[in-house]
Amino acid sequence: MPLIHDRNNPEMRSQCPISAILDRLGDKWTLLIIRDMMFFEKKRFGDFTDSAESIPSNILTNRLKAMQETGLIEARPYQDNPPRYEYHLTSAGQALRPVLFEMIMWGATHVPGTFKPTFEQIEMMKNAIKK
Amino acid sequence: MPLIHDRNNPEMRSQCPISAILDRLGDKWTLLIIRDMMFFEKKRFGDFTDSAESIPSNILTNRLKAMQETGLIEARPYQDNPPRYEYHLTSAGQALRPVLFEMIMWGATHVPGTFKPTFEQIEMMKNAIKK
């Protein structure tokens, strides 16, 4: 699997799929927003700033915009005046579930002080992937 | 699974295992270095700078140091004068294989212009995870 920089697409660092996914979510926050949508049914701006990691609102604004541009989430208006949006995972965003599952398993196994999912929670996550 | 900020460990943003793994590899480069070690048997500083994404050497130095501190890789001297090191994945680093596999599958499926692994390559990766 040679990894070649594609001169026709200067926005891609290479044609490697790992490089491509990191271009979209290779930071400390994007996957936490996706976690909040995927596992905690969070939708609104204030839902995300309420999470334990206290994402700064300027970073959240920036990430929500970038995630819409790269097709991970979509914004749906829920109020007109002033305009307000709820954010939902697209099918491509939902398809990140196995990535998050493996990250949870790695983090819980290898980082002391993290929450350890129960057997039931692991089975629930596996079943949600199979669907 | 409540996500609580652990006041006893100010270095952790929360006790969430996803947050914990992102603290270690939530950037655009760390997983590319791990990819190079895991799939391309790269070991030395110049091996990593040779990759298609052209990692800047100051970033590479920084990441190799951080990855040693967080226990993802270890440095082994291969030359004394001047001192030179080879970098190898620890068992915790090797345990990231399922995460990288799922990222490859997502990137290849959802990002146009990426290399698509063949059926044989997918089977090889799955078998390496089972070992």
PDB file of C-alpha atoms in Angstrom:
ATOM      1  CA  MET A   1       0.000   0.000   0.000  1.00  0.00           C
ATOM      2  CA  PRO A   2       2.244   2.866  -1.170  1.00  0.00           C
ATOM      3  CA  LEU A   3       1.372   6.238   0.291  1.00  0.00           C
ATOM      4  CA  ILE A   4       1.601   8.929  -2.320  1.00  0.00           C
ATOM      5  CA  HIS A   5       0.933  12.598  -2.034  1.00  0.00           C
ATOM      6  CA  ASP A   6      -1.762  13.382  -4.575  1.00  0.00           C
ATOM      7  CA  ARG A   7      -0.649  16.458  -6.476  1.00  0.00           C
ATOM      8  CA  ASN A   8      -4.144  16.800  -7.903  1.00  0.00           C
ATOM      9  CA  ASN A   9      -5.576  17.286  -4.446  1.00  0.00           C
ATOM     10  CA  PRO A  10      -3.354  19.647  -2.493  1.00  0.00           C
ATOM     11  CA  GLU A  11      -5.736  19.563   0.487  1.00  0.00           C
ATOM     12  CA  MET A  12      -4.864  15.899   1.141  1.00  0.00           C
ATOM     13  CA  ARG A  13      -1.536  15.231   2.819  1.00  0.00           C
ATOM     14  CA  SER A  14      -1.469  11.805   1.170  1.00  0.00           C
ATOM     15  CA  GLN A  15      -3.862   9.157  -0.141  1.00  0.00           C
ATOM     16  CA  CYS A  16      -3.574   7.222   3.124  1.00  0.00           C
ATOM     17  CA  PRO A  17      -7.022   6.686   4.689  1.00  0.00           C
ATOM     18  CA  ILE A  18      -5.547   7.260   8.185  1.00  0.00           C
ATOM     19  CA  SER A  19      -4.149  10.601   7.081  1.00  0.00           C
ATOM     20  CA  ALA A  20      -7.545  11.422   5.543  1.00  0.00           C
ATOM     21  CA  ILE A  21      -9.499  10.661   8.728  1.00  0.00           C
ATOM     22  CA  LEU A  22      -6.972  12.636  10.815  1.00  0.00           C
ATOM     23  CA  ASP A  23      -7.458  15.617   8.500  1.00  0.00           C
ATOM     24  CA  ARG A  24     -11.111  15.495   9.655  1.00  0.00           C
ATOM     25  CA  LEU A  25     -10.882  14.596  13.334  1.00  0.00           C
ATOM     26  CA  GLY A  26      -7.218  14.659  14.328  1.00  0.00           C
ATOM     27  CA  ASP A  27      -7.551  16.997  17.293  1.00  0.00           C
ATOM     28  CA  LYS A  28      -8.469  16.767  20.963  1.00  0.00           C
ATOM     29  CA  TRP A  29     -12.110  17.857  20.614  1.00  0.00           C
ATOM     30  CA  THR A  30     -13.886  16.639  17.472  1.00  0.00           C
ATOM     31  CA  LEU A  31     -14.312  13.063  18.686  1.00  0.00           C
ATOM     32  CA  LEU A  32     -15.627  14.281  22.050  1.00  0.00           C
ATOM     33  CA  ILE A  33     -18.399  16.165  20.240  1.00  0.00           C
ATOM     34  CA  ILE A  34     -19.105  13.019  18.221  1.00  0.00           C
ATOM     35  CA  ARG A  35     -19.105  10.973  21.462  1.00  0.00           C
ATOM     36  CA  ASP A  36     -21.663  13.372  22.961  1.00  0.00           C
ATOM     37  CA  MET A  37     -23.937  12.980  19.917  1.00  0.00           C
ATOM     38  CA  MET A  38     -23.456   9.220  19.594  1.00  0.00           C
ATOM     39  CA  PHE A  39     -23.703   8.062  23.206  1.00  0.00           C
ATOM     40  CA  PHE A  40     -25.362  10.903  25.129  1.00  0.00           C
ATOM     41  CA  GLU A  41     -27.890  12.206  22.579  1.00  0.00           C
ATOM     42  CA  LYS A  42     -26.552  15.730  22.817  1.00  0.00           C
ATOM     43  CA  LYS A  43     -27.683  18.070  20.044  1.00  0.00           C
ATOM     44  CA  ARG A  44     -27.446  21.710  21.024  1.00  0.00           C
ATOM     45  CA  PHE A  45     -24.544  24.088  21.520  1.00  0.00           C
ATOM     46  CA  GLY A  46     -25.080  24.306  25.288  1.00  0.00           C
ATOM     47  CA  ASP A  47     -25.255  20.487  25.568  1.00  0.00           C
ATOM     48  CA  PHE A  48     -21.679  20.257  24.310  1.00  0.00           C
ATOM     49  CA  THR A  49     -20.263  23.044  26.477  1.00  0.00           C
ATOM     50  CA  ASP A  50     -21.836  21.297  29.504  1.00  0.00           C
ATOM     51  CA  SER A  51     -19.663  18.192  29.062  1.00  0.00           C
ATOM     52  CA  ALA A  52     -17.004  17.362  31.646  1.00  0.00           C
ATOM     53  CA  GLU A  53     -14.100  18.465  29.432  1.00  0.00           C
ATOM     54  CA  SER A  54     -15.454  22.068  29.262  1.00  0.00           C
ATOM     55  CA  ILE A  55     -14.838  22.717  25.570  1.00  0.00           C
ATOM     56  CA  PRO A  56     -14.263  26.461  25.011  1.00  0.00           C
ATOM     57  CA  SER A  57     -17.151  27.921  23.000  1.00  0.00           C
ATOM     58  CA  ASN A  58     -14.899  29.384  20.285  1.00  0.00           C
ATOM     59  CA  ILE A  59     -13.374  25.937  19.687  1.00  0.00           C
ATOM     60  CA  LEU A  60     -16.848  24.374  19.663  1.00  0.00           C
ATOM     61  CA  THR A  61     -18.086  26.890  17.076  1.00  0.00           C
ATOM     62  CA  ASN A  62     -15.028  26.204  14.925  1.00  0.00           C
ATOM     63  CA  ARG A  63     -15.365  22.407  15.183  1.00  0.00           C
ATOM     64  CA  LEU A  64     -19.118  22.350  14.470  1.00  0.00           C
ATOM     65  CA  LYS A  65     -18.447  24.369  11.317  1.00  0.00           C
ATOM     66  CA  ALA A  66     -15.578  22.131  10.212  1.00  0.00           C
ATOM     67  CA  MET A  67     -17.590  18.964  10.901  1.00  0.00           C
ATOM     68  CA  GLN A  68     -20.402  20.260   8.694  1.00  0.00           C
ATOM     69  CA  GLU A  69     -17.933  21.055   5.925  1.00  0.00           C
ATOM     70  CA  THR A  70     -16.412  17.569   6.057  1.00  0.00           C
ATOM     71  CA  GLY A  71     -19.834  15.907   6.188  1.00  0.00           C
ATOM     72  CA  LEU A  72     -19.668  14.406   9.691  1.00  0.00           C
ATOM     73  CA  ILE A  73     -22.669  16.330  11.031  1.00  0.00           C
ATOM     74  CA  GLU A  74     -25.584  18.367   9.758  1.00  0.00           C
ATOM     75  CA  ALA A  75     -27.322  21.360  11.317  1.00  0.00           C
ATOM     76  CA  ARG A  76     -31.128  21.456  11.587  1.00  0.00           C
ATOM     77  CA  PRO A  77     -32.897  24.656  12.648  1.00  0.00           C
ATOM     78  CA  TYR A  78     -35.116  24.295  15.711  1.00  0.00           C
ATOM     79  CA  GLN A  79     -35.885  27.969  16.255  1.00  0.00           C
ATOM     80  CA  ASP A  80     -36.263  30.884  13.845  1.00  0.00           C
ATOM     81  CA  ASN A  81     -35.845  34.060  15.801  1.00  0.00           C
ATOM     82  CA  PRO A  82     -33.035  34.135  16.711  1.00  0.00           C
ATOM     83  CA  PRO A  83     -31.974  31.223  14.498  1.00  0.00           C
ATOM     84  CA  ARG A  84     -30.800  28.215  16.494  1.00  0.00           C
ATOM     85  CA  TYR A  85     -29.598  24.835  15.294  1.00  0.00           C
ATOM     86  CA  GLU A  86     -29.427  21.276  16.504  1.00  0.00           C
ATOM     87  CA  TYR A  87     -26.568  19.149  15.288  1.00  0.00           C
ATOM     88  CA  HIS A  88     -26.947  15.557  14.156  1.00  0.00           C
ATOM     89  CA  LEU A  89     -24.497  12.941  12.926  1.00  0.00           C
ATOM     90  CA  THR A  90     -24.723  12.125   9.231  1.00  0.00           C
ATOM     91  CA  SER A  91     -24.457   8.500   8.124  1.00  0.00           C
ATOM     92  CA  ALA A  92     -20.694   9.053   7.678  1.00  0.00           C
ATOM     93  CA  GLY A  93     -20.541  10.384  11.239  1.00  0.00           C
ATOM     94  CA  GLN A  94     -22.569   7.426  12.540  1.00  0.00           C
ATOM     95  CA  ALA A  95     -20.125   5.138  10.724  1.00  0.00           C
ATOM     96  CA  LEU A  96     -17.404   6.269  13.163  1.00  0.00           C
ATOM     97  CA  ARG A  97     -19.005   4.074  15.852  1.00  0.00           C
ATOM     98  CA  PRO A  98     -16.450   1.218  15.505  1.00  0.00           C
ATOM     99  CA  VAL A  99     -13.578   3.751  15.739  1.00  0.00           C
ATOM    100  CA  LEU A 100     -15.011   5.185  18.966  1.00  0.00           C
ATOM    101  CA  PHE A 101     -15.677   1.699  20.331  1.00  0.00           C
ATOM    102  CA  GLU A 102     -12.051   0.653  19.833  1.00  0.00           C
ATOM    103  CA  MET A 103     -10.843   3.942  21.324  1.00  0.00           C
ATOM    104  CA  ILE A 104     -13.020   3.395  24.414  1.00  0.00           C
ATOM    105  CA  MET A 105     -11.638  -0.134  24.804  1.00  0.00           C
ATOM    106  CA  TRP A 106      -8.051   1.069  24.426  1.00  0.00           C
ATOM    107  CA  GLY A 107      -8.456   4.033  26.775  1.00  0.00           C
ATOM    108  CA  ALA A 108     -10.235   1.992  29.436  1.00  0.00           C
ATOM    109  CA  THR A 109      -7.582  -0.739  29.221  1.00  0.00           C
ATOM    110  CA  HIS A 110      -4.442   1.361  29.062  1.00  0.00           C
ATOM    111  CA  VAL A 111      -5.126   4.604  30.931  1.00  0.00           C
ATOM    112  CA  PRO A 112      -5.383   4.447  34.724  1.00  0.00           C
ATOM    113  CA  GLY A 113      -8.227   6.484  36.207  1.00  0.00           C
ATOM    114  CA  THR A 114     -10.611   6.130  33.256  1.00  0.00           C
ATOM    115  CA  PHE A 115     -14.128   4.756  33.530  1.00  0.00           C
ATOM    116  CA  LYS A 116     -14.278   1.074  32.651  1.00  0.00           C
ATOM    117  CA  PRO A 117     -17.370   0.097  30.650  1.00  0.00           C
ATOM    118  CA  THR A 118     -19.323  -2.805  32.131  1.00  0.00           C
ATOM    119  CA  PHE A 119     -19.854  -6.069  30.266  1.00  0.00           C
ATOM    120  CA  GLU A 120     -23.419  -4.930  29.499  1.00  0.00           C
ATOM    121  CA  GLN A 121     -22.235  -1.592  28.132  1.00  0.00           C
ATOM    122  CA  ILE A 122     -19.661  -3.330  25.919  1.00  0.00           C
ATOM    123  CA  GLU A 123     -22.360  -5.669  24.559  1.00  0.00           C
ATOM    124  CA  MET A 124     -24.675  -2.700  23.919  1.00  0.00           C
ATOM    125  CA  MET A 125     -21.943  -0.901  21.973  1.00  0.00           C
ATOM    126  CA  LYS A 126     -21.155  -4.032  19.938  1.00  0.00           C
ATOM    127  CA  ASN A 127     -24.839  -4.518  19.133  1.00  0.00           C
ATOM    128  CA  ALA A 128     -25.160  -0.893  18.026  1.00  0.00           C
ATOM    129  CA  ILE A 129     -22.244  -1.469  15.614  1.00  0.00           C
ATOM    130  CA  LYS A 130     -23.858  -4.597  14.131  1.00  0.00           C
ATOM    131  CA  LYS A 131     -27.111  -2.754  13.359  1.00  0.00           C
TER     132      LYS A 131
ATOM    133  CA  MET B   1     -21.537   6.250  32.110  1.00  0.00           C
ATOM    134  CA  PRO B   2     -21.221   9.705  33.726  1.00  0.00           C
ATOM    135  CA  LEU B   3     -18.165  11.669  32.694  1.00  0.00           C
ATOM    136  CA  ILE B   4     -16.656  13.414  35.646  1.00  0.00           C
ATOM    137  CA  HIS B   5     -13.642  15.641  35.785  1.00  0.00           C
ATOM    138  CA  ASP B   6     -11.262  14.024  38.279  1.00  0.00           C
ATOM    139  CA  ARG B   7     -10.050  16.766  40.601  1.00  0.00           C
ATOM    140  CA  ASN B   8      -7.331  14.449  41.877  1.00  0.00           C
ATOM    141  CA  ASN B   9      -5.787  14.262  38.438  1.00  0.00           C
ATOM    142  CA  PRO B  10      -5.715  17.726  36.898  1.00  0.00           C
ATOM    143  CA  GLU B  11      -3.882  16.386  33.839  1.00  0.00           C
ATOM    144  CA  MET B  12      -6.993  14.441  32.771  1.00  0.00           C
ATOM    145  CA  ARG B  13      -9.786  16.453  31.175  1.00  0.00           C
ATOM    146  CA  SER B  14     -12.274  13.836  32.387  1.00  0.00           C
ATOM    147  CA  GLN B  15     -12.396  10.136  33.231  1.00  0.00           C
ATOM    148  CA  CYS B  16     -13.762   9.354  29.771  1.00  0.00           C
ATOM    149  CA  PRO B  17     -11.550   6.794  27.974  1.00  0.00           C
ATOM    150  CA  ILE B  18     -12.053   8.654  24.653  1.00  0.00           C
ATOM    151  CA  SER B  19     -10.833  11.880  26.238  1.00  0.00           C
ATOM    152  CA  ALA B  20      -7.878   9.945  27.688  1.00  0.00           C
ATOM    153  CA  ILE B  21      -6.825   8.459  24.340  1.00  0.00           C
ATOM    154  CA  LEU B  22      -7.211  11.868  22.651  1.00  0.00           C
ATOM    155  CA  ASP B  23      -4.930  13.391  25.286  1.00  0.00           C
ATOM    156  CA  ARG B  24      -2.289  10.954  23.959  1.00  0.00           C
ATOM    157  CA  LEU B  25      -2.898  10.915  20.213  1.00  0.00           C
ATOM    158  CA  GLY B  26      -5.474  13.598  19.415  1.00  0.00           C
ATOM    159  CA  ASP B  27      -3.482  15.417  16.740  1.00  0.00           C
ATOM    160  CA  LYS B  28      -2.781  15.094  13.022  1.00  0.00           C
ATOM    161  CA  TRP B  29       0.600  13.323  13.324  1.00  0.00           C
ATOM    162  CA  THR B  30       0.899  10.847  16.207  1.00  0.00           C
ATOM    163  CA  LEU B  31      -1.193   8.141  14.533  1.00  0.00           C
ATOM    164  CA  LEU B  32       0.769   8.532  11.292  1.00  0.00           C
ATOM    165  CA  ILE B  33       3.991   7.753  13.176  1.00  0.00           C
ATOM    166  CA  ILE B  34       2.257   4.761  14.769  1.00  0.00           C
ATOM    167  CA  ARG B  35       1.016   3.710  11.308  1.00  0.00           C
ATOM    168  CA  ASP B  36       4.595   3.850   9.987  1.00  0.00           C
ATOM    169  CA  MET B  37       5.837   1.635  12.828  1.00  0.00           C
ATOM    170  CA  MET B  38       2.882  -0.765  12.718  1.00  0.00           C
ATOM    171  CA  PHE B  39       2.445  -1.319   8.979  1.00  0.00           C
ATOM    172  CA  PHE B  40       5.699  -0.171   7.349  1.00  0.00           C
ATOM    173  CA  GLU B  41       8.304  -1.273   9.921  1.00  0.00           C
ATOM    174  CA  LYS B  42       9.744   2.198  10.174  1.00  0.00           C
ATOM    175  CA  LYS B  43      12.030   2.751  13.159  1.00  0.00           C
ATOM    176  CA  ARG B  44      14.405   5.655  12.651  1.00  0.00           C
ATOM    177  CA  PHE B  45      13.954   9.397  12.605  1.00  0.00           C
ATOM    178  CA  GLY B  46      14.663   9.652   8.862  1.00  0.00           C
ATOM    179  CA  ASP B  47      12.209   6.836   8.112  1.00  0.00           C
ATOM    180  CA  PHE B  48       9.387   8.961   9.499  1.00  0.00           C
ATOM    181  CA  THR B  49      10.361  12.202   7.762  1.00  0.00           C
ATOM    182  CA  ASP B  50      10.456  10.235   4.468  1.00  0.00           C
ATOM    183  CA  SER B  51       6.725   9.444   4.629  1.00  0.00           C
ATOM    184  CA  ALA B  52       4.349  10.991   2.108  1.00  0.00           C
ATOM    185  CA  GLU B  53       2.888  13.502   4.570  1.00  0.00           C
ATOM    186  CA  SER B  54       6.329  15.147   5.114  1.00  0.00           C
ATOM    187  CA  ILE B  55       6.160  15.573   8.876  1.00  0.00           C
ATOM    188  CA  PRO B  56       8.266  18.594   9.922  1.00  0.00           C
ATOM    189  CA  SER B  57      11.273  17.425  11.951  1.00  0.00           C
ATOM    190  CA  ASN B  58      10.499  19.664  14.942  1.00  0.00           C
ATOM    191  CA  ILE B  59       7.004  18.156  15.185  1.00  0.00           C
ATOM    192  CA  LEU B  60       8.455  14.655  14.835  1.00  0.00           C
ATOM    193  CA  THR B  61      10.952  15.292  17.660  1.00  0.00           C
ATOM    194  CA  ASN B  62       8.148  16.624  19.847  1.00  0.00           C
ATOM    195  CA  ARG B  63       5.806  13.705  19.110  1.00  0.00           C
ATOM    196  CA  LEU B  64       8.458  11.004  19.631  1.00  0.00           C
ATOM    197  CA  LYS B  65       9.222  12.508  23.037  1.00  0.00           C
ATOM    198  CA  ALA B  66       5.532  12.731  24.003  1.00  0.00           C
ATOM    199  CA  MET B  67       4.873   9.162  22.814  1.00  0.00           C
ATOM    200  CA  GLN B  68       7.688   7.891  25.039  1.00  0.00           C
ATOM    201  CA  GLU B  69       6.298   9.817  27.995  1.00  0.00           C
ATOM    202  CA  THR B  70       2.812   8.379  27.504  1.00  0.00           C
ATOM    203  CA  GLY B  71       4.175   4.858  27.011  1.00  0.00           C
ATOM    204  CA  LEU B  72       3.196   4.327  23.354  1.00  0.00           C
ATOM    205  CA  ILE B  73       6.759   3.812  22.109  1.00  0.00           C
ATOM    206  CA  GLU B  74      10.208   3.115  23.493  1.00  0.00           C
ATOM    207  CA  ALA B  75      13.602   4.269  22.224  1.00  0.00           C
ATOM    208  CA  ARG B  76      16.435   1.771  21.782  1.00  0.00           C
ATOM    209  CA  PRO B  77      19.991   2.984  21.051  1.00  0.00           C
ATOM    210  CA  TYR B  78      21.496   1.577  17.849  1.00  0.00           C
ATOM    211  CA  GLN B  79      24.605   3.766  17.723  1.00  0.00           C
ATOM    212  CA  ASP B  80      26.749   5.297  20.475  1.00  0.00           C
ATOM    213  CA  ASN B  81      28.729   8.113  18.943  1.00  0.00           C
ATOM    214  CA  PRO B  82      26.792  10.201  18.182  1.00  0.00           C
ATOM    215  CA  PRO B  83      23.901   8.558  20.077  1.00  0.00           C
ATOM    216  CA  ARG B  84      21.073   7.438  17.788  1.00  0.00           C
ATOM    217  CA  TYR B  85      17.836   5.696  18.620  1.00  0.00           C
ATOM    218  CA  GLU B  86      15.335   3.409  16.993  1.00  0.00           C
ATOM    219  CA  TYR B  87      11.724   3.693  18.052  1.00  0.00           C
ATOM    220  CA  HIS B  88       9.486   0.716  18.709  1.00  0.00           C
ATOM    221  CA  LEU B  89       5.860   0.363  19.732  1.00  0.00           C
ATOM    222  CA  THR B  90       5.284  -0.834  23.289  1.00  0.00           C
ATOM    223  CA  SER B  91       2.554  -3.400  23.938  1.00  0.00           C
ATOM    224  CA  ALA B  92       0.177  -0.487  24.641  1.00  0.00           C
ATOM    225  CA  GLY B  93       1.170   1.020  21.276  1.00  0.00           C
ATOM    226  CA  GLN B  94       0.656  -2.326  19.512  1.00  0.00           C
ATOM    227  CA  ALA B  95      -2.773  -2.524  21.148  1.00  0.00           C
ATOM    228  CA  LEU B  96      -3.857   0.445  19.015  1.00  0.00           C
ATOM    229  CA  ARG B  97      -4.070  -1.882  15.999  1.00  0.00           C
ATOM    230  CA  PRO B  98      -7.907  -2.222  16.124  1.00  0.00           C
ATOM    231  CA  VAL B  99      -8.233   1.577  16.335  1.00  0.00           C
ATOM    232  CA  LEU B 100      -6.055   2.031  13.250  1.00  0.00           C
ATOM    233  CA  PHE B 101      -7.890  -0.753  11.424  1.00  0.00           C
ATOM    234  CA  GLU B 102     -11.262   0.911  11.974  1.00  0.00           C
ATOM    235  CA  MET B 103      -9.819   4.287  10.967  1.00  0.00           C
ATOM    236  CA  ILE B 104      -8.449   2.779   7.730  1.00  0.00           C
ATOM    237  CA  MET B 105     -11.844   1.249   6.976  1.00  0.00           C
ATOM    238  CA  TRP B 106     -13.656   4.524   7.665  1.00  0.00           C
ATOM    239  CA  GLY B 107     -11.209   6.666   5.688  1.00  0.00           C
ATOM    240  CA  ALA B 108     -11.194   4.306   2.714  1.00  0.00           C
ATOM    241  CA  THR B 109     -15.008   4.140   2.728  1.00  0.00           C
ATOM    242  CA  HIS B 110     -15.868   7.791   3.296  1.00  0.00           C
ATOM    243  CA  VAL B 111     -13.047   9.869   1.802  1.00  0.00           C
ATOM    244  CA  PRO B 112     -12.794  10.060  -1.989  1.00  0.00           C
ATOM    245  CA  GLY B 113      -9.268   9.751  -3.331  1.00  0.00           C
ATOM    246  CA  THR B 114      -7.899   7.508  -0.584  1.00  0.00           C
ATOM    247  CA  PHE B 115      -6.269   4.140  -1.216  1.00  0.00           C
ATOM    248  CA  LYS B 116      -8.719   1.297  -0.790  1.00  0.00           C
ATOM    249  CA  PRO B 117      -7.243  -1.777   0.905  1.00  0.00           C
ATOM    250  CA  THR B 118      -7.743  -5.025  -1.001  1.00  0.00           C
ATOM    251  CA  PHE B 119      -9.676  -7.950   0.418  1.00  0.00           C
ATOM    252  CA  GLU B 120      -6.340  -9.666   1.148  1.00  0.00           C
ATOM    253  CA  GLN B 121      -4.985  -6.627   2.974  1.00  0.00           C
ATOM    254  CA  ILE B 122      -8.143  -6.396   5.072  1.00  0.00           C
ATOM    255  CA  GLU B 123      -7.855 -10.084   6.000  1.00  0.00           C
ATOM    256  CA  MET B 124      -4.161  -9.621   6.893  1.00  0.00           C
ATOM    257  CA  MET B 125      -5.026  -6.703   9.165  1.00  0.00           C
ATOM    258  CA  LYS B 126      -7.830  -8.672  10.840  1.00  0.00           C
ATOM    259  CA  ASN B 127      -5.529 -11.634  11.405  1.00  0.00           C
ATOM    260  CA  ALA B 128      -2.857  -9.388  12.929  1.00  0.00           C
ATOM    261  CA  ILE B 129      -5.498  -8.107  15.391  1.00  0.00           C
ATOM    262  CA  LYS B 130      -6.536 -11.655  16.395  1.00  0.00           C
ATOM    263  CA  LYS B 131      -2.931 -12.649  17.233  1.00  0.00           C
TER     264      LYS B 131
END
